């Protein structure tokens, strides 16, 4: 057997987590080392992933107890999401370097443990293994908010827990039914299994309950703003960067391939909720006074494009949705880091307490501007590619949905530029804000890599699209039969014989000077 | 290496160096790099343009990098060079290079110069990407890139609230247009399965009879696609309805207004319609819309221009109005004429803006024309340059002899509208004729108020600050003892170069642009890069003599009107305002568009946002959701308290137990 790289990628942070608990004083260094090693392994993973090769690569499987096995393996979609996770992790450790002062060992351990669970979620090939990783990922996050969060952390973590618990029980029951029906818990096999259409509806709804909360979709989104506001910076980064992608991953991995008919039948529901979310949460974002809340609401609006893109049932929609997830993972993470940078200096998230920061923090203002523009979906940045493809896919399904979802680009420009104006532009009305120093080398090390990837993904997204191409094409082929007809109903007609501005003209003498 | 690569990427490189090397490079370094880069680009652009003029160059595409491949949808980075691009290359790079140079003088006292020059070069790069695009998505990249640069430059004085507001307004209003553009691209892809412009243009005629459903309506495919794309053009080119951002954009430094909000970026919409002209020619309804919107804008903006006091706002509305001319020229099928006006307008409008900048520079940052007067002899070079610009925009010339730039391009537009011979084109002709009268009136009003009459300088607060006097202290001496100085040579040289363009660009280039070549109506110059309507060009040459003389006649009437009102009998404007107060207010307040949009869009958005937040999220979802559950739990249980003890191990234990319990429950 080959080198079990996926298992090793989980073992490294796991060992790191234990080490952090045991050797608390050195926890920061241990955590940074462990996450960097894992990131290095991630690069090896990406480099050795064979594009156009087998659908599932780096497969490992060990039978544990009857019907339950430790099976991991990845396709291109999993690969990209794992890369996103391991890339953001060292940055999170850096972001917590000075901000976290109490229980550092436990804190770092929680993060490393979460990294294990995230990699596990994206790599799991056994449906129960997936469930365990998927749900257990909440525990460290719950702790991070509840222990190291802000003043109202208990309420936020409680809300976070309550919401996410709601869906997971239903999903687990559905999983048991599926395994009993199909006789296997192997995810690749289940993806090919034809569940009876009558059952698909109920299975879809059970999974939907869990994924919709994770996404989060309107109206089960209200846990997100509170969780973000109370979470420490790094917690927000992981929450927005990776945990919000679990729902979308679930839709791609389970709902669409396993219940295609039900997905098509309920696409109207997804579309409706997504359209409401785009308009509703964008408008709510417009009136926020708290920076983190604003970005949290904007995340809900962006994630609505993901769900609408996925349920457009075409390649552009699904690839666009994946690219939004990757792009948003980077950009929203970076925006929360931007908030963190000034929060660490002034200890407030109140937008009005800042202003004129481009005077005393010019480099910070440049990074913040770049990420603001990326969040707005400016071409040349990561988010544009995703939003453009997703909306192009949605348009093929329905021009109404595309129109409503595209209004997000107007509203998004509104709330993001309004935020940027109040923070970075204007006069320096508060002395303490005006005295804040520009970014430290540690903060540069957090921002610069994300900025580079955001531009890379915007200018040459092929690096990210290529590994996923075959998998999404396969998914598209699989669900194509169930896809609803395009609403456009293009009908050929007899071409008109002449151009619109055809002018009768007979040559005659005396054309004048002009 | 192909020169087009240098032309496009030199400004980007310069922008990056000046922007990031800000500290290390210093002011002069940043200015040298960016200005040098632009002069290099300009120098390389002219041979390409002349090559197309001489017929020695034909179109080619330079591939750069793969961009996106998603299913059937592919688009790459590539630079397309054809006659249409070549025209834009010389306009963009020449004006940009001159504006860079001019800014050495104009921005001399500014502490943030590297940032300013980096933005200018970044803008130029984005604009070049727009005009060299071979597919709609790269065009959209340039489209948004110039939007970003425009946003940054309008908000350049970021300490000023009005500048920030104007910057956001420009971006957001443009995004409304972008919504149309994006939907247009999506629809085009749906219909043609490609975003490549040449492929779309080749396939468009065959689709002219097809229909599709859009928002539940059954429409001609090409009409709906072109209308959506045109909505994008309306935003970028500030056409009626989406124009409100352009006057506010004057918050940016004046060189920016000259480059972005007069000569180049705002003409992107016209460029787009011309680039896609074979497609628009398959969409009669869309073209009717283009004509009506263009004609309405050219009239509407000209009316406002007659009442404004801020010198830059007058020129801004003038730009808006001139863009309307270009659009209705395109709407009636005279794409070459539209491009000709774009070309000449770039020179004389950049000249007028830079001239206005020179006046503002001389008048200690005062922009209100009420406080100018008698500047003719104080700043003679600026005066003569502005005079050339005014002669060009009002279209002074004698048929068959010689005329300034606008004489050829604007007259050709009116002739084309007449020659097209439909009801809508007649409307455009008359709207254009009235607007030409108003153009002449407001242009001469600007000249008379600024350069003639008595000095009214001491009324200006800026001048008062400069001379430390109040009007009372100054008494009879309405100059307040202020001495306006002519601008430095670094500002005057660009003015003089643009003056040459304003005087001769019409006379020299009329044949290639309108006819295609100097001895025949054959579209040879355009070589298929736009839709060339040969019959229409013949017809526009054959219009009755009175049509040809209309533009000259209304120009003279406008001049006389301005002369009487502002020179001979200066009491007239006040009397007019007193008599027709309501009408004047309506026009002066810009037809109340801003008030309307605030009431209909901006305020309701914030109000709705608050309602959704307070009544939706907090009042409904949270109240009956998590908080409702929490209330139930807390009522009966003290256990909840002990859970919230804050100890890590307790949490971990409970979470683990919960999970195990859930799993066990289901397993059993």
Short mmCIF file of C-alpha atoms in Angstrom, two decimals, chain A residues 46-452:
data_model
loop_
_atom_site.label_atom_id
_atom_site.label_comp_id
_atom_site.label_asym_id
_atom_site.label_seq_id
_atom_site.Cartn_x
_atom_site.Cartn_y
_atom_site.Cartn_z
CA UNK A 46 -2.32 18.26 -4.46
CA UNK A 47 0.86 17.76 -6.45
CA UNK A 48 0.44 14.00 -6.52
CA UNK A 49 -3.28 14.11 -7.26
CA UNK A 50 -3.65 12.77 -10.75
CA UNK A 51 -5.96 14.96 -12.81
CA UNK A 52 -7.96 12.79 -15.17
CA UNK A 53 -6.99 9.71 -13.19
CA UNK A 54 -9.23 7.55 -11.07
CA UNK A 55 -12.21 9.33 -9.54
CA UNK A 56 -11.24 8.35 -6.00
CA UNK A 57 -7.58 8.59 -5.14
CA UNK A 58 -5.42 7.98 -2.05
CA UNK A 59 -7.94 5.40 -0.97
CA UNK A 60 -7.48 3.73 2.42
CA UNK A 61 -9.90 1.34 4.01
CA UNK A 62 -9.88 -0.65 7.26
CA UNK A 63 -12.84 -2.62 8.48
CA UNK A 64 -13.54 -1.72 12.10
CA UNK A 65 -16.79 -3.20 13.37
CA UNK A 66 -19.47 -4.84 11.31
CA UNK A 67 -20.77 -2.43 8.69
CA UNK A 68 -18.58 0.39 9.83
CA UNK A 69 -15.16 0.97 8.36
CA UNK A 70 -12.48 3.58 8.44
CA UNK A 71 -12.44 4.47 4.74
CA UNK A 72 -10.93 7.65 3.36
CA UNK A 73 -10.17 8.83 -0.13
CA UNK A 74 -10.63 11.98 -2.16
CA UNK A 75 -11.83 13.25 -5.48
CA UNK A 76 -11.06 16.68 -6.88
CA UNK A 77 -13.85 18.37 -4.94
CA UNK A 78 -12.62 16.99 -1.63
CA UNK A 79 -9.06 17.85 -2.57
CA UNK A 80 -9.88 21.52 -3.05
CA UNK A 81 -11.80 21.78 0.20
CA UNK A 82 -9.04 20.01 2.11
CA UNK A 83 -6.54 22.43 0.60
CA UNK A 84 -8.70 25.34 1.73
CA UNK A 85 -8.76 23.95 5.27
CA UNK A 86 -5.06 23.23 5.63
CA UNK A 87 -4.18 26.57 4.03
CA UNK A 88 -6.27 28.57 6.48
CA UNK A 89 -5.13 26.69 9.59
CA UNK A 90 -1.61 28.12 10.04
CA UNK A 91 -3.11 31.55 9.42
CA UNK A 92 -5.60 30.95 12.23
CA UNK A 93 -2.80 30.02 14.58
CA UNK A 94 -0.98 33.22 13.67
CA UNK A 95 -4.16 35.22 14.18
CA UNK A 96 -4.46 33.81 17.70
CA UNK A 97 -0.79 34.31 18.50
CA UNK A 98 -1.24 37.36 20.71
CA UNK A 99 -4.99 37.62 20.98
CA UNK A 100 -5.38 34.46 23.07
CA UNK A 101 -3.86 34.65 26.54
CA UNK A 102 -5.83 32.25 28.66
CA UNK A 103 -5.80 28.47 28.33
CA UNK A 104 -3.56 28.66 25.29
CA UNK A 105 -2.81 24.95 25.31
CA UNK A 106 -6.45 23.95 25.25
CA UNK A 107 -7.21 26.59 22.63
CA UNK A 108 -4.55 25.39 20.25
CA UNK A 109 -5.57 21.81 20.86
CA UNK A 110 -9.14 22.67 19.97
CA UNK A 111 -8.00 24.17 16.68
CA UNK A 112 -5.79 21.24 15.81
CA UNK A 113 -8.54 18.84 16.72
CA UNK A 114 -10.87 20.76 14.46
CA UNK A 115 -8.38 20.46 11.61
CA UNK A 116 -8.41 16.68 12.02
CA UNK A 117 -12.18 16.66 11.86
CA UNK A 118 -12.37 18.93 8.84
CA UNK A 119 -9.93 16.86 6.83
CA UNK A 120 -11.83 13.78 7.95
CA UNK A 121 -15.15 15.20 6.85
CA UNK A 122 -13.93 15.94 3.36
CA UNK A 123 -12.01 12.68 3.03
CA UNK A 124 -14.47 10.25 4.61
CA UNK A 125 -15.73 7.55 2.29
CA UNK A 126 -17.90 5.79 4.81
CA UNK A 127 -21.19 7.47 5.50
CA UNK A 128 -20.97 6.96 9.28
CA UNK A 129 -17.39 8.07 9.39
CA UNK A 130 -18.54 11.20 7.58
CA UNK A 131 -21.29 11.70 10.11
CA UNK A 132 -18.94 11.47 13.04
CA UNK A 133 -16.46 13.91 11.59
CA UNK A 134 -19.22 16.20 10.35
CA UNK A 135 -20.94 16.48 13.71
CA UNK A 136 -17.90 16.29 15.92
CA UNK A 137 -16.48 19.27 14.10
CA UNK A 138 -18.99 21.33 16.00
CA UNK A 139 -17.56 20.45 19.39
CA UNK A 140 -14.27 22.32 19.11
CA UNK A 141 -16.06 25.24 17.47
CA UNK A 142 -18.61 25.27 20.25
CA UNK A 143 -15.80 25.35 22.77
CA UNK A 144 -13.87 28.03 20.95
CA UNK A 145 -16.91 30.31 20.97
CA UNK A 146 -18.06 29.33 24.45
CA UNK A 147 -14.71 29.60 26.22
CA UNK A 148 -12.68 32.15 24.30
CA UNK A 149 -15.55 34.19 22.88
CA UNK A 150 -16.88 37.65 23.68
CA UNK A 151 -19.20 38.83 26.44
CA UNK A 152 -22.28 37.09 25.15
CA UNK A 153 -20.51 33.89 24.20
CA UNK A 154 -22.76 31.50 26.07
CA UNK A 155 -25.86 32.62 24.21
CA UNK A 156 -24.05 32.42 20.89
CA UNK A 157 -22.62 28.96 21.43
CA UNK A 158 -25.91 27.70 22.72
CA UNK A 159 -27.71 29.02 19.67
CA UNK A 160 -25.04 27.57 17.40
CA UNK A 161 -25.39 24.19 19.04
CA UNK A 162 -29.18 24.14 19.10
CA UNK A 163 -29.53 24.95 15.43
CA UNK A 164 -26.98 22.46 14.21
CA UNK A 165 -28.18 19.68 16.46
CA UNK A 166 -31.68 20.01 15.06
CA UNK A 167 -30.73 18.82 11.61
CA UNK A 168 -28.16 16.22 12.49
CA UNK A 169 -30.51 13.79 14.21
CA UNK A 170 -32.77 13.62 11.18
CA UNK A 171 -29.78 13.11 8.92
CA UNK A 172 -28.49 10.24 11.04
CA UNK A 173 -31.82 8.45 10.89
CA UNK A 174 -31.87 8.89 7.11
CA UNK A 175 -28.36 7.45 6.90
CA UNK A 176 -29.39 4.33 8.76
CA UNK A 177 -32.30 3.82 6.45
CA UNK A 178 -30.09 4.27 3.40
CA UNK A 179 -27.48 1.82 4.61
CA UNK A 180 -30.17 -0.74 5.37
CA UNK A 181 -31.66 -0.24 1.92
CA UNK A 182 -28.47 -0.26 -0.11
CA UNK A 183 -26.56 -2.72 2.01
CA UNK A 184 -23.41 -0.65 2.18
CA UNK A 185 -22.11 2.41 3.94
CA UNK A 186 -19.58 3.13 1.22
CA UNK A 187 -20.18 6.66 -0.09
CA UNK A 188 -19.00 6.09 -3.71
CA UNK A 189 -21.34 3.10 -3.97
CA UNK A 190 -24.21 5.03 -2.44
CA UNK A 191 -23.65 7.82 -4.94
CA UNK A 192 -24.43 5.38 -7.72
CA UNK A 193 -27.38 3.76 -5.97
CA UNK A 194 -30.88 4.49 -7.26
CA UNK A 195 -33.10 5.17 -4.30
CA UNK A 196 -36.81 4.86 -5.03
CA UNK A 197 -38.22 8.28 -5.94
CA UNK A 198 -40.80 8.13 -3.18
CA UNK A 199 -38.12 7.64 -0.54
CA UNK A 200 -35.80 10.19 -2.10
CA UNK A 201 -38.06 13.02 -1.07
CA UNK A 202 -37.89 12.12 2.62
CA UNK A 203 -34.19 11.36 2.53
CA UNK A 204 -33.56 14.65 0.79
CA UNK A 205 -35.52 16.57 3.40
CA UNK A 206 -33.67 14.84 6.24
CA UNK A 207 -30.29 15.75 4.80
CA UNK A 208 -31.58 19.17 3.86
CA UNK A 209 -32.41 19.90 7.49
CA UNK A 210 -28.77 19.45 8.39
CA UNK A 211 -27.12 21.06 5.38
CA UNK A 212 -29.44 24.07 5.27
CA UNK A 213 -28.45 24.95 8.84
CA UNK A 214 -24.76 24.49 8.12
CA UNK A 215 -24.93 26.53 4.94
CA UNK A 216 -26.71 28.56 6.46
CA UNK A 217 -29.81 29.14 4.37
CA UNK A 218 -32.54 31.60 5.17
CA UNK A 219 -34.44 31.34 7.55
CA UNK A 220 -32.16 29.13 9.68
CA UNK A 221 -29.26 31.57 9.45
CA UNK A 222 -29.62 33.56 12.65
CA UNK A 223 -27.04 31.51 14.54
CA UNK A 224 -24.29 32.71 12.23
CA UNK A 225 -24.14 36.43 13.03
CA UNK A 226 -24.13 35.74 16.77
CA UNK A 227 -21.56 32.99 16.47
CA UNK A 228 -19.28 35.24 14.44
CA UNK A 229 -19.67 38.22 16.70
CA UNK A 230 -18.79 36.23 19.79
CA UNK A 231 -16.09 34.02 18.31
CA UNK A 232 -12.45 35.03 18.54
CA UNK A 233 -10.95 36.12 15.21
CA UNK A 234 -9.51 32.75 14.31
CA UNK A 235 -12.80 31.11 15.19
CA UNK A 236 -14.58 33.37 12.75
CA UNK A 237 -11.98 32.63 10.13
CA UNK A 238 -12.55 28.88 10.34
CA UNK A 239 -16.28 29.26 10.71
CA UNK A 240 -16.60 31.37 7.57
CA UNK A 241 -13.72 29.79 5.74
CA UNK A 242 -14.42 26.10 6.19
CA UNK A 243 -17.40 25.23 8.36
CA UNK A 244 -19.82 27.11 6.10
CA UNK A 245 -18.62 24.93 3.24
CA UNK A 246 -19.75 21.73 4.94
CA UNK A 247 -23.35 22.33 3.89
CA UNK A 248 -22.42 22.92 0.26
CA UNK A 249 -20.15 19.89 0.31
CA UNK A 250 -23.02 17.86 1.69
CA UNK A 251 -25.31 18.95 -1.12
CA UNK A 252 -22.71 18.01 -3.73
CA UNK A 253 -21.69 14.74 -2.13
CA UNK A 254 -25.07 13.45 -0.93
CA UNK A 255 -28.18 15.33 -2.00
CA UNK A 256 -27.50 15.79 -5.71
CA UNK A 257 -25.97 12.41 -6.64
CA UNK A 258 -27.99 10.26 -4.25
CA UNK A 259 -31.39 11.93 -4.60
CA UNK A 260 -31.38 13.54 -8.05
CA UNK A 261 -35.12 13.30 -8.64
CA UNK A 262 -35.97 14.78 -5.27
CA UNK A 263 -33.37 17.51 -5.84
CA UNK A 264 -34.98 18.43 -9.13
CA UNK A 265 -38.46 18.34 -7.63
CA UNK A 266 -37.45 20.59 -4.77
CA UNK A 267 -35.21 22.92 -6.76
CA UNK A 268 -37.98 25.51 -6.59
CA UNK A 269 -37.72 25.47 -2.79
CA UNK A 270 -33.96 25.96 -2.87
CA UNK A 271 -34.30 28.70 -5.45
CA UNK A 272 -36.94 30.50 -3.43
CA UNK A 273 -34.96 30.38 -0.20
CA UNK A 274 -31.83 31.47 -2.04
CA UNK A 275 -33.54 34.41 -3.69
CA UNK A 276 -35.00 35.54 -0.39
CA UNK A 277 -31.61 35.16 1.25
CA UNK A 278 -29.78 37.23 -1.36
CA UNK A 279 -32.10 40.20 -1.04
CA UNK A 280 -33.00 39.88 2.63
CA UNK A 281 -29.57 39.33 4.14
CA UNK A 282 -27.92 41.84 1.83
CA UNK A 283 -30.32 44.52 3.04
CA UNK A 284 -29.77 43.48 6.63
CA UNK A 285 -26.01 43.69 6.07
CA UNK A 286 -26.50 47.25 4.87
CA UNK A 287 -27.76 48.48 8.25
CA UNK A 288 -25.29 46.74 10.57
CA UNK A 289 -23.11 48.69 12.98
CA UNK A 290 -20.96 45.75 13.94
CA UNK A 291 -18.29 44.80 11.42
CA UNK A 292 -18.43 41.10 12.09
CA UNK A 293 -22.20 41.02 11.86
CA UNK A 294 -22.07 42.78 8.53
CA UNK A 295 -19.63 40.27 7.09
CA UNK A 296 -21.60 37.40 8.61
CA UNK A 297 -24.78 38.53 6.89
CA UNK A 298 -22.90 38.98 3.64
CA UNK A 299 -21.76 35.37 3.98
CA UNK A 300 -25.36 34.23 4.09
CA UNK A 301 -26.03 36.12 0.86
CA UNK A 302 -22.99 34.58 -0.83
CA UNK A 303 -23.88 31.10 0.31
CA UNK A 304 -27.32 31.56 -1.22
CA UNK A 305 -25.61 31.85 -4.60
CA UNK A 306 -23.92 28.53 -3.88
CA UNK A 307 -27.19 26.75 -3.22
CA UNK A 308 -28.90 28.32 -6.23
CA UNK A 309 -25.91 27.42 -8.43
CA UNK A 310 -25.87 23.80 -7.25
CA UNK A 311 -29.54 23.33 -8.00
CA UNK A 312 -29.27 24.85 -11.48
CA UNK A 313 -28.39 21.31 -12.61
CA UNK A 314 -25.63 22.22 -15.02
CA UNK A 315 -21.85 22.28 -15.10
CA UNK A 316 -21.47 26.05 -14.82
CA UNK A 317 -23.80 26.21 -11.85
CA UNK A 318 -22.00 23.47 -9.91
CA UNK A 319 -18.47 24.57 -10.81
CA UNK A 320 -19.46 28.13 -10.01
CA UNK A 321 -20.83 27.04 -6.66
CA UNK A 322 -17.58 25.24 -5.87
CA UNK A 323 -15.55 28.26 -6.89
CA UNK A 324 -17.69 30.54 -4.72
CA UNK A 325 -17.11 28.22 -1.80
CA UNK A 326 -13.35 28.34 -2.33
CA UNK A 327 -13.31 32.07 -3.08
CA UNK A 328 -15.61 32.99 -0.24
CA UNK A 329 -13.63 30.73 2.05
CA UNK A 330 -10.57 32.83 1.38
CA UNK A 331 -12.17 36.26 1.15
CA UNK A 332 -14.50 36.10 4.11
CA UNK A 333 -11.68 34.58 6.14
CA UNK A 334 -9.49 37.49 5.12
CA UNK A 335 -12.20 40.00 5.95
CA UNK A 336 -12.54 38.56 9.44
CA UNK A 337 -8.78 38.79 9.78
CA UNK A 338 -9.05 42.43 8.74
CA UNK A 339 -11.58 42.97 11.49
CA UNK A 340 -9.30 41.09 13.86
CA UNK A 341 -6.33 43.30 13.08
CA UNK A 342 -8.09 46.45 14.21
CA UNK A 343 -10.06 44.69 16.95
CA UNK A 344 -6.78 43.66 18.52
CA UNK A 345 -5.78 47.31 18.64
CA UNK A 346 -8.98 49.00 19.73
CA UNK A 347 -11.10 46.15 21.15
CA UNK A 348 -14.31 47.16 19.43
CA UNK A 349 -16.15 46.00 16.37
CA UNK A 350 -18.28 49.14 16.25
CA UNK A 351 -17.83 50.52 12.74
CA UNK A 352 -18.31 54.11 13.83
CA UNK A 353 -15.38 53.95 16.21
CA UNK A 354 -13.01 53.78 13.26
CA UNK A 355 -12.55 56.03 10.24
CA UNK A 356 -9.72 57.41 8.16
CA UNK A 357 -7.58 54.33 8.69
CA UNK A 358 -5.95 54.72 5.28
CA UNK A 359 -4.06 57.62 6.81
CA UNK A 360 -2.36 55.80 9.66
CA UNK A 361 -2.62 52.23 8.34
CA UNK A 362 -2.04 52.51 4.58
CA UNK A 363 -0.96 48.92 3.97
CA UNK A 364 -3.85 47.65 6.00
CA UNK A 365 -6.14 49.79 3.87
CA UNK A 366 -4.73 48.24 0.70
CA UNK A 367 -5.34 44.69 1.90
CA UNK A 368 -8.77 45.58 3.18
CA UNK A 369 -9.61 47.17 -0.16
CA UNK A 370 -8.45 44.12 -2.09
CA UNK A 371 -10.61 41.81 0.00
CA UNK A 372 -13.54 44.21 -0.14
CA UNK A 373 -13.33 44.25 -3.91
CA UNK A 374 -13.04 40.48 -3.98
CA UNK A 375 -16.14 40.22 -1.81
CA UNK A 376 -17.92 42.50 -4.25
CA UNK A 377 -16.96 40.04 -7.00
CA UNK A 378 -14.64 42.21 -9.02
CA UNK A 379 -13.25 40.35 -12.05
CA UNK A 380 -9.65 39.36 -11.50
CA UNK A 381 -10.40 38.17 -7.98
CA UNK A 382 -11.42 34.71 -6.86
CA UNK A 383 -15.06 35.48 -6.16
CA UNK A 384 -15.80 36.75 -9.64
CA UNK A 385 -15.08 33.43 -11.30
CA UNK A 386 -17.42 31.61 -8.97
CA UNK A 387 -20.21 34.15 -9.02
CA UNK A 388 -20.05 34.53 -12.77
CA UNK A 389 -20.18 30.81 -13.47
CA UNK A 390 -22.86 30.18 -10.88
CA UNK A 391 -25.08 32.97 -12.18
CA UNK A 392 -24.50 31.84 -15.77
CA UNK A 393 -25.63 28.39 -14.69
CA UNK A 394 -28.63 29.76 -12.83
CA UNK A 395 -29.66 31.80 -15.86
CA UNK A 396 -29.86 28.62 -17.91
CA UNK A 397 -32.33 27.27 -15.38
CA UNK A 398 -34.41 30.39 -14.86
CA UNK A 399 -34.05 34.04 -15.82
CA UNK A 400 -36.14 35.12 -12.83
CA UNK A 401 -33.85 33.43 -10.33
CA UNK A 402 -30.83 34.79 -12.17
CA UNK A 403 -32.22 38.31 -12.09
CA UNK A 404 -32.99 38.26 -8.37
CA UNK A 405 -29.67 36.62 -7.49
CA UNK A 406 -27.76 39.08 -9.65
CA UNK A 407 -29.22 41.98 -7.68
CA UNK A 408 -26.81 40.69 -5.04
CA UNK A 409 -23.97 42.29 -6.98
CA UNK A 410 -25.59 45.70 -6.57
CA UNK A 411 -26.48 45.29 -2.91
CA UNK A 412 -23.12 43.65 -2.22
CA UNK A 413 -21.33 46.66 -3.65
CA UNK A 414 -23.55 48.85 -1.48
CA UNK A 415 -22.88 47.30 1.90
CA UNK A 416 -19.20 46.48 1.35
CA UNK A 417 -18.23 49.89 0.02
CA UNK A 418 -20.29 51.55 2.73
CA UNK A 419 -18.35 49.51 5.29
CA UNK A 420 -15.02 50.34 3.70
CA UNK A 421 -15.86 54.00 3.55
CA UNK A 422 -16.69 54.18 7.24
CA UNK A 423 -13.60 52.27 8.31
CA UNK A 424 -10.84 53.33 5.96
CA UNK A 425 -12.00 56.62 4.47
CA UNK A 426 -13.21 59.86 5.97
CA UNK A 427 -11.46 61.82 8.66
CA UNK A 428 -9.77 60.43 11.74
CA UNK A 429 -12.47 61.34 14.22
CA UNK A 430 -11.24 59.15 17.09
CA UNK A 431 -7.83 59.78 18.51
CA UNK A 432 -7.24 56.23 19.63
CA UNK A 433 -8.16 54.88 16.19
CA UNK A 434 -5.90 57.44 14.57
CA UNK A 435 -3.00 56.30 16.74
CA UNK A 436 -3.16 52.66 15.69
CA UNK A 437 0.04 51.42 14.05
CA UNK A 438 0.05 49.70 10.66
CA UNK A 439 0.31 45.95 10.24
CA UNK A 440 3.00 43.97 11.99
CA UNK A 441 5.10 41.32 10.20
CA UNK A 442 2.93 38.65 11.79
CA UNK A 443 -0.15 40.25 10.31
CA UNK A 444 1.54 40.54 6.93
CA UNK A 445 2.23 36.83 7.09
CA UNK A 446 -1.49 36.25 7.59
CA UNK A 447 -2.79 38.57 4.88
CA UNK A 448 -0.27 38.35 2.07
CA UNK A 449 -0.70 34.62 1.30
CA UNK A 450 -4.48 34.97 1.14
CA UNK A 451 -4.19 38.03 -1.09
CA UNK A 452 -1.90 36.13 -3.44
#
